Coordinates of C-alpha atoms in Angstrom, one line a residue:
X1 CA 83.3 92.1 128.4
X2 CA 80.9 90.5 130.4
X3 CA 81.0 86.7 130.7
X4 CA 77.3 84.9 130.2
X5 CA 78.6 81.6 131.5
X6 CA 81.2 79.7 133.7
X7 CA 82.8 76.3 133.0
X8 CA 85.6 74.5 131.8
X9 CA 86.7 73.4 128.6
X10 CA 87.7 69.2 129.0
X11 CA 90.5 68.6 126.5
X12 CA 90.9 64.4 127.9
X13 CA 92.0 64.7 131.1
X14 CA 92.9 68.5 130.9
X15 CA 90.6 70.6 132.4
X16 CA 90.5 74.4 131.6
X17 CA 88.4 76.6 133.2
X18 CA 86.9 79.2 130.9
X19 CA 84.9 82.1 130.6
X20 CA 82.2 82.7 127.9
X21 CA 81.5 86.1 126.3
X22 CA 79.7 87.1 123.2
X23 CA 81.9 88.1 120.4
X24 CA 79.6 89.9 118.6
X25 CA 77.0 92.6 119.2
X26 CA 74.1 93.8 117.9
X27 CA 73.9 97.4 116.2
X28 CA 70.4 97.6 114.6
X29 CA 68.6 100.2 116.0
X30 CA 65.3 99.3 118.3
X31 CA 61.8 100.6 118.4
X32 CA 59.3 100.9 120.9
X33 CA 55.4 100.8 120.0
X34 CA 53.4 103.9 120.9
X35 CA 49.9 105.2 120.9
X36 CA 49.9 107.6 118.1
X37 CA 47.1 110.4 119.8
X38 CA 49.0 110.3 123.2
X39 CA 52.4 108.8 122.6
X40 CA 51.9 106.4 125.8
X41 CA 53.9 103.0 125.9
X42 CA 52.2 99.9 124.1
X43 CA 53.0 96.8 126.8
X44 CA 52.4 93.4 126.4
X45 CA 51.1 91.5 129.4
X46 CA 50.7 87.8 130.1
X47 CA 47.2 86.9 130.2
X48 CA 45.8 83.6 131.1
X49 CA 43.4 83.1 128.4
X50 CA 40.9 81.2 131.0
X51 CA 40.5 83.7 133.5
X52 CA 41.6 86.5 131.5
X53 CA 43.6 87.7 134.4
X54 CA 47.4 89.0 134.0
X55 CA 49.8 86.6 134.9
X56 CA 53.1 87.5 136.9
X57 CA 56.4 85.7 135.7
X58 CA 56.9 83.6 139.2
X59 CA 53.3 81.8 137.8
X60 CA 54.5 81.0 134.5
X61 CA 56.3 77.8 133.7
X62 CA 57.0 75.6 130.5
X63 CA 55.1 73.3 128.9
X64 CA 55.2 70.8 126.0
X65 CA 52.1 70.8 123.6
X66 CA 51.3 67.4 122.7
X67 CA 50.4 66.6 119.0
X68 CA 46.3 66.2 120.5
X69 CA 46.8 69.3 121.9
X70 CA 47.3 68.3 125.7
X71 CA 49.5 70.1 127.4
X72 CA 52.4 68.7 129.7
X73 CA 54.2 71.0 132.3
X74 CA 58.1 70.7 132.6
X75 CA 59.2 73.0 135.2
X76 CA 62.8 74.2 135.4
X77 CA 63.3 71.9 138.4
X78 CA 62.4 68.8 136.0
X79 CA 65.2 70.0 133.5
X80 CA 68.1 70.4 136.1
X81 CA 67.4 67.0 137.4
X82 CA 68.4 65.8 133.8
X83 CA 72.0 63.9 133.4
X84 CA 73.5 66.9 131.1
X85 CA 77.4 66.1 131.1
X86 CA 77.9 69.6 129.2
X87 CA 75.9 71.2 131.4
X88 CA 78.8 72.9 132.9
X89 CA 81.4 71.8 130.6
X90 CA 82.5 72.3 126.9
X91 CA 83.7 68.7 126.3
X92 CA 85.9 68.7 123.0
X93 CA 85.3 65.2 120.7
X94 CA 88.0 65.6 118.3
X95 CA 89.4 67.9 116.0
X96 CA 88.9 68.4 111.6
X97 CA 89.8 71.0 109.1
X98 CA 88.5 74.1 109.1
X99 CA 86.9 73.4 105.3
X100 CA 85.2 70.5 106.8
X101 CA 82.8 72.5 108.7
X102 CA 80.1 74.0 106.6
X103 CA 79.1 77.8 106.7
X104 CA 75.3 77.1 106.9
X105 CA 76.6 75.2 110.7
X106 CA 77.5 78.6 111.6
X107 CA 75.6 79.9 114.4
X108 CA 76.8 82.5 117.4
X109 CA 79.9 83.1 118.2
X110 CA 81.6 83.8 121.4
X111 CA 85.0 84.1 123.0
X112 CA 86.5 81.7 125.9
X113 CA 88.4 83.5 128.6
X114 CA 91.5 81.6 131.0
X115 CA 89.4 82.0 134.3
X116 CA 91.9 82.8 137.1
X117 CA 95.8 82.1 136.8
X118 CA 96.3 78.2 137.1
X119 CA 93.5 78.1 134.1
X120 CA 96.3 80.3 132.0
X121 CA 98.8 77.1 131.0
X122 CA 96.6 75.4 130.0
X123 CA 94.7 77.3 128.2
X124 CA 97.6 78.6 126.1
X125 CA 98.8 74.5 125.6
X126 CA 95.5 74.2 124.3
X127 CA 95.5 77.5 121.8
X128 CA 99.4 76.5 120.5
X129 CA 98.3 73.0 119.8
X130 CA 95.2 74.3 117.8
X131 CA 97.6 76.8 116.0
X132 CA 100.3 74.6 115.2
X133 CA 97.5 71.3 113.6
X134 CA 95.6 74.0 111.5
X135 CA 92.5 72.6 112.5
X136 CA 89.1 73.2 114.9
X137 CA 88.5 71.5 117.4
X138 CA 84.6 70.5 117.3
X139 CA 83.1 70.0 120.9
X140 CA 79.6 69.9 122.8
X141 CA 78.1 72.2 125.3
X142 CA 75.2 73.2 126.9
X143 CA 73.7 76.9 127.2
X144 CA 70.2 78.2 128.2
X145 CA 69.0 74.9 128.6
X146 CA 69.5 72.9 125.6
X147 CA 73.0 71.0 124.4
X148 CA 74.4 72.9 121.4
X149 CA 77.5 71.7 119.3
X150 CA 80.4 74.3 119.2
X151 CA 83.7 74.8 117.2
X152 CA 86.9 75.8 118.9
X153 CA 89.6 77.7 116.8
X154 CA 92.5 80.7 117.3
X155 CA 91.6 84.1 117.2
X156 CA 94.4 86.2 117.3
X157 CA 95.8 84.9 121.0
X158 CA 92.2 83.7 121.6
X159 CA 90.4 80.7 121.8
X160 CA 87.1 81.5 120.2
X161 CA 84.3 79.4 119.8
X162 CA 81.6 79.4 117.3
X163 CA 78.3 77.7 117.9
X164 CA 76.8 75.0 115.1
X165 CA 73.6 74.0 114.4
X166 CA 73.3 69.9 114.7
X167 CA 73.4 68.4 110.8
X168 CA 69.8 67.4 111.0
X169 CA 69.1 70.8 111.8
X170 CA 69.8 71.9 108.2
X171 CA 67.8 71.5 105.2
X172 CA 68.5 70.1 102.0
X173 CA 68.6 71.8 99.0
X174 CA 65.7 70.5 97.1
X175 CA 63.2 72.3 94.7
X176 CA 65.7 75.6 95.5
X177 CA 67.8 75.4 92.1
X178 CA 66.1 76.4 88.6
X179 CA 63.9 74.4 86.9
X180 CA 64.8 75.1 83.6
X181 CA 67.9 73.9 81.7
X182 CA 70.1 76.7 82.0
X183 CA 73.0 76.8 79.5
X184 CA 76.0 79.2 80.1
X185 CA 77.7 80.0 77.3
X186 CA 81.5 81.4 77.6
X187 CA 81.6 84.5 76.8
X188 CA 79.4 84.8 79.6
X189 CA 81.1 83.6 81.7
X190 CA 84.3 85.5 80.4
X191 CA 82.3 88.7 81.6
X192 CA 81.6 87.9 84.6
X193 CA 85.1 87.0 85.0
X194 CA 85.7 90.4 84.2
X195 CA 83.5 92.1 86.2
X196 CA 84.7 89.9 89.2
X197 CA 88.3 90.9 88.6
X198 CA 87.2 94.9 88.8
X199 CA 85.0 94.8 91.2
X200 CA 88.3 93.2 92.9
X201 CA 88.6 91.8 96.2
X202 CA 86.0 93.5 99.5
X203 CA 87.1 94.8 102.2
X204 CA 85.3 94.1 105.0
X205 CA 86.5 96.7 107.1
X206 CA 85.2 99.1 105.5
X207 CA 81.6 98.1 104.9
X208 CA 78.9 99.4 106.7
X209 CA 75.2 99.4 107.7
X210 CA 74.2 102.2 105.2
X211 CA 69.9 101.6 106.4
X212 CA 70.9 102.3 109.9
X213 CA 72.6 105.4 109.3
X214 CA 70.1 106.4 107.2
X215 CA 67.5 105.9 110.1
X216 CA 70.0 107.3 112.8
X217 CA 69.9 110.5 110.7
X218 CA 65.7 110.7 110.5
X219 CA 65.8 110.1 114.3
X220 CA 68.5 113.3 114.3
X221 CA 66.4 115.0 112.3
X222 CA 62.7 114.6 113.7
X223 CA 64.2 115.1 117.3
X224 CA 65.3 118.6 116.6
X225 CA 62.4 119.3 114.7
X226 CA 63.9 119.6 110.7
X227 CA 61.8 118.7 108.0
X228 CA 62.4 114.9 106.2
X229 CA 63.0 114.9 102.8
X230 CA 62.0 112.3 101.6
X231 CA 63.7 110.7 98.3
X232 CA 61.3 109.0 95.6
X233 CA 61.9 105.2 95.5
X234 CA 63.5 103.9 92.5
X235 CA 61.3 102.1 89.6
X236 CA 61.9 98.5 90.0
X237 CA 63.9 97.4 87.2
X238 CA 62.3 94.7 84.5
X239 CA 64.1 91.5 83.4
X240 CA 66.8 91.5 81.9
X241 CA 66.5 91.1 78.6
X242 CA 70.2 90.9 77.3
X243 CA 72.4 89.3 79.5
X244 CA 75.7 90.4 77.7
X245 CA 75.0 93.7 77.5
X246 CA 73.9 93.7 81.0
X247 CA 77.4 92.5 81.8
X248 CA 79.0 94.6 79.8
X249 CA 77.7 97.5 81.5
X250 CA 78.1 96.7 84.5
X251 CA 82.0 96.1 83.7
X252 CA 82.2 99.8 82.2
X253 CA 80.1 100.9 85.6
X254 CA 82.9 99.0 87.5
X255 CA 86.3 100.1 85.7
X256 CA 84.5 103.8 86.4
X257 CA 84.1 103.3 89.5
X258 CA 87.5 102.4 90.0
X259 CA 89.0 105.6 88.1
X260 CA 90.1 103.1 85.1
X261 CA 88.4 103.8 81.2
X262 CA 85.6 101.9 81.6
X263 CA 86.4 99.9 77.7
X264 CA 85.3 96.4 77.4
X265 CA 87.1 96.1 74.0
X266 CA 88.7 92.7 75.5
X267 CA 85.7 90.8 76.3
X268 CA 82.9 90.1 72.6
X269 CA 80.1 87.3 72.6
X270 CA 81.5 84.5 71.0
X271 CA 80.0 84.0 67.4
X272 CA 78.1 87.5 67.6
X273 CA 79.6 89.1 64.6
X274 CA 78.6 92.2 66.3
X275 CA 81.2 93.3 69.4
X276 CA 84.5 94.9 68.6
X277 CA 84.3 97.8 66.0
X278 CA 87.2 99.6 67.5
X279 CA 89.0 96.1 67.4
X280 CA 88.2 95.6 63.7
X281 CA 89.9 98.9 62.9
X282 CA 92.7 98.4 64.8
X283 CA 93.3 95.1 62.9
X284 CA 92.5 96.7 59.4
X285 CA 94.9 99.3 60.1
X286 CA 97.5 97.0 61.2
X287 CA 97.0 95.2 58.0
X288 CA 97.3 98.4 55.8
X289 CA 101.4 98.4 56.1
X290 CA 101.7 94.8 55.2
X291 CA 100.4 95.7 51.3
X292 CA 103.2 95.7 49.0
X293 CA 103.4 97.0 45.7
X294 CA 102.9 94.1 42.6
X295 CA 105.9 93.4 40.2
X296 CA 104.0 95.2 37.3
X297 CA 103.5 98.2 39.1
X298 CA 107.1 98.7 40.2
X299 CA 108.0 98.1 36.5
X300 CA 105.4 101.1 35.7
X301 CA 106.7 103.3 37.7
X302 CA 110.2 102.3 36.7
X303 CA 108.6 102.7 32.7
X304 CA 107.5 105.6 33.9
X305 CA 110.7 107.5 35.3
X306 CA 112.9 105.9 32.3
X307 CA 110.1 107.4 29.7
X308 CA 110.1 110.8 31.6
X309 CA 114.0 111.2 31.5
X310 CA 113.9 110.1 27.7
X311 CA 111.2 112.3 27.1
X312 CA 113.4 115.2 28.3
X313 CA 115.9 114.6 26.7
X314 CA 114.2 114.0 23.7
X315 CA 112.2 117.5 24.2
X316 CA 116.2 119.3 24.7
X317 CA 116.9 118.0 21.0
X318 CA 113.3 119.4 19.7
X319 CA 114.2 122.8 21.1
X320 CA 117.5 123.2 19.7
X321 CA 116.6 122.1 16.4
X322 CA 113.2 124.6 15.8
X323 CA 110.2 126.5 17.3
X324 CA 107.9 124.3 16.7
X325 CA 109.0 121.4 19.1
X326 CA 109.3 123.7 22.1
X327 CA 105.9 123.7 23.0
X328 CA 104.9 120.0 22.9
X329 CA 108.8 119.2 24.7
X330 CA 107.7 121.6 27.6
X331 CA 104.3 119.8 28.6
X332 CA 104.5 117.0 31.8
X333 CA 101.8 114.9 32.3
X334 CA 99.7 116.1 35.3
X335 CA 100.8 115.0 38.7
X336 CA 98.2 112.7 40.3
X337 CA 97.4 110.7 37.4
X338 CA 98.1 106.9 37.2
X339 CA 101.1 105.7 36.0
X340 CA 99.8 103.8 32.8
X341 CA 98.1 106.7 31.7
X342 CA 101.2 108.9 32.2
X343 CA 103.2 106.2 30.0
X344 CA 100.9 106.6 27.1
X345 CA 100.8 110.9 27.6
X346 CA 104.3 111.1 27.4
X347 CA 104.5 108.0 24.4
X348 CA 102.2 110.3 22.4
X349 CA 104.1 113.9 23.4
X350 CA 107.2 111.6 22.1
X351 CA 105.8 110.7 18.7
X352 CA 104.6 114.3 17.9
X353 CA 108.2 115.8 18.5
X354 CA 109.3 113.2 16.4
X355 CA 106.5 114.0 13.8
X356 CA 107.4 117.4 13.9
X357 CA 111.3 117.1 14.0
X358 CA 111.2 115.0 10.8
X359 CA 108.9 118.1 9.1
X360 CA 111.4 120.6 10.3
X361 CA 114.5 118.3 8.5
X362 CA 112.0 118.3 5.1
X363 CA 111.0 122.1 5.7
X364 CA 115.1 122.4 5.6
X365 CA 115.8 120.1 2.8
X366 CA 113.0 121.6 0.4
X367 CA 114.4 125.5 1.8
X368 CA 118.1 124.1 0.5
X369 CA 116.7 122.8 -2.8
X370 CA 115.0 126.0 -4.0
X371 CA 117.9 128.1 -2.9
X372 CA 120.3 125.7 -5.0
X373 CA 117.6 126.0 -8.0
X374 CA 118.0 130.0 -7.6
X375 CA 121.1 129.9 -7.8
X376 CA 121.7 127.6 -10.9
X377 CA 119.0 129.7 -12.3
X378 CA 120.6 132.7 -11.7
X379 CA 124.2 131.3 -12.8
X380 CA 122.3 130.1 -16.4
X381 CA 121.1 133.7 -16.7
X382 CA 124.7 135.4 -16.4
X383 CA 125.9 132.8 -18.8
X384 CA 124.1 133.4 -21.4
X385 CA 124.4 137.3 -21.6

């Protein structure tokens, strides 16, 4: 890497002398302005807007604009001559937590170098003692002519230090929230709980710039002379209307994503009435088992079975005493019929068996009497010859 500034890092009396490199780079891609008809270069060039004559850089110089418009020259010279203790020194003024430096402070970051070997002890001293208090070290320095504050912390085995902006150099947050009184209800918030635990945690590493890709391949593309397809733009989408189901789809889009089912079954608006069909089922057949059978249907079946077993029995007798009872004896009631109705089928069957036994019996008794009247008749008649 190559170092854009020399100095020393003053922790008290310790002096470290350091190195400073950028720690990041820049990847998006650059353009150049052209002539369309000819392709030639589009330049910019100083102009002094009195003479109207280009101006080279070794004429130009700063200047402050006063608020009536004069104009008062401050030459590089003027700004050297200035008492700047950081000029060439990173002075560190104490040390906080980490969390007590706010993101928006955040500016560039860079990484601090040991520059030469007596600068490597006490560099590392400095990095240990960092690493073993868990805090920054928050310091002031100057680069490309103005003082900037700076945050010292461990990288790795590196000191690195991060630029911040001054704390009147960022804005409140006024006028930037809603106006309206937004109420949140929970089972929004249950949602996008939800969708925050499938979407899961990111991995940086492997994100990427997906625009500059895209224009690395049109550059490809239009260099070796292919045609560009070009791909329609998407309709911009309209408010959203329904927040939950909104969320809800973008759960089931989620869990897809991710190779799981994509259900939202756990997750239904609170007081909706409307969410969890499948769930109701569920619960309806959970509660199906639970039914138990009254007391007076138990007896009815019980009725039931000690009626059927009588009524066989019963219908053996009819059959061995005539004909006529077979036929009524032999009928069952029809499977698939309720057990009440049963009772009274085989109640009725009973009584006409009985009906018809006790005809049988006076069928037999009135046969006996007219064979006992033949034969006193008969026993008369032999007499009396």
């Amino acid at each position: 890497m190559r170092s854009i500034w020399n100095g020393s890092i003053a922790f008290g009396l310790v002096s470290i002398p350091v190195k400073l490199m950028n720690a990041t780079e820049n990847h998006s891609i650059s353009f150049r302005q052209i002539h369309l008809s000819d392709g030639g270069r589009i330049r910019y060039h100083k102009v002094c807007e009195l003479d109207e004559e280009e101006v080279p850089a070794s004429e130009t110089v700063k200047a402050y604009e006063d608020a009536d418009g004069s104009v008062i020259p401050v030459t590089d010279e003027d700004l050297a001559s200035l008492p700047l203790p950081t000029a060439k020194t990173i002075e560190i003024e104490g040390f906080v937590p980490a969390s007590a430096i706010d993101p928006l402070q955040l500016d560039s970051a860079y990484y601090l170098s040991a520059n030469g070997v007596p600068a490597a002890k006490p560099y590392a001293l400095l990095r240990e003692a960092l690493r073993r208090s868990g805090r920054v070290a928050v310091a002031k320095y100057a680069l490309r002519g103005r003082e900037r504050l700076g945050m010292l912390r461990v990288v790795d085995d590196v000191i690195a230090m991060h630029g911040l902006l001054w704390p009147d150099e960022i804005r409140a947050p006024e006028g930037v929230a809603p106006d309206a009184d937004v109420k949140v209800r929970d089972a929004e918030l249950d949602l996008a709980d939800a969708l925050m635990n499938t979407l899961g945690d990111a991995d940086l590493e492997t994100l990427h710039d997906d625009y500059r890709e895209a224009v690395e391949e049109l550059v490809a593309a239009k260099a070796a002379g292919e045609p560009v397809t070009q791909e329609a733009a998407g309709e911009p989408e309209g408010k959203v209307i329904d927040l939950m189901a909104a969320l809800e789809n973008s759960v089931r889009a989620a869990e897809e994503s991710h190779g799981e089912d994509g259900g939202v079954a756990d997750v239904h608006p609170i007081g909706s009435g409307g969410g969890g069909g499948a769930k109701k089922s569920g619960a309806a057949a959970k509660r199906a088992p639970a039914r138990r059978t009254g007391p007076g249907k138990t007896a009815a079946g019980k009725t039931s079975t000690d009626k059927a077993a009588a009524s066989k029995a019963s219908a053996g007798k009819t059959s061995a005493s005539g004909t006529a009872a077979k036929a009524p004896a032999a009928k069952s009631p029809k499977t698939g019929k309720p057990a009440a109705k049963q009772t009274a089928a085989k109640k009725a069957t009973a009584k006409k068996a009985t009906a018809k036994k006790a005809t049988a019996k006076k069928a037999a008794t009135k046969g006996a009497t007219k064979a006992t009247a033949k034969t006193s008749r008969g026993a008369r008649k032999r007499t009396s010859a």
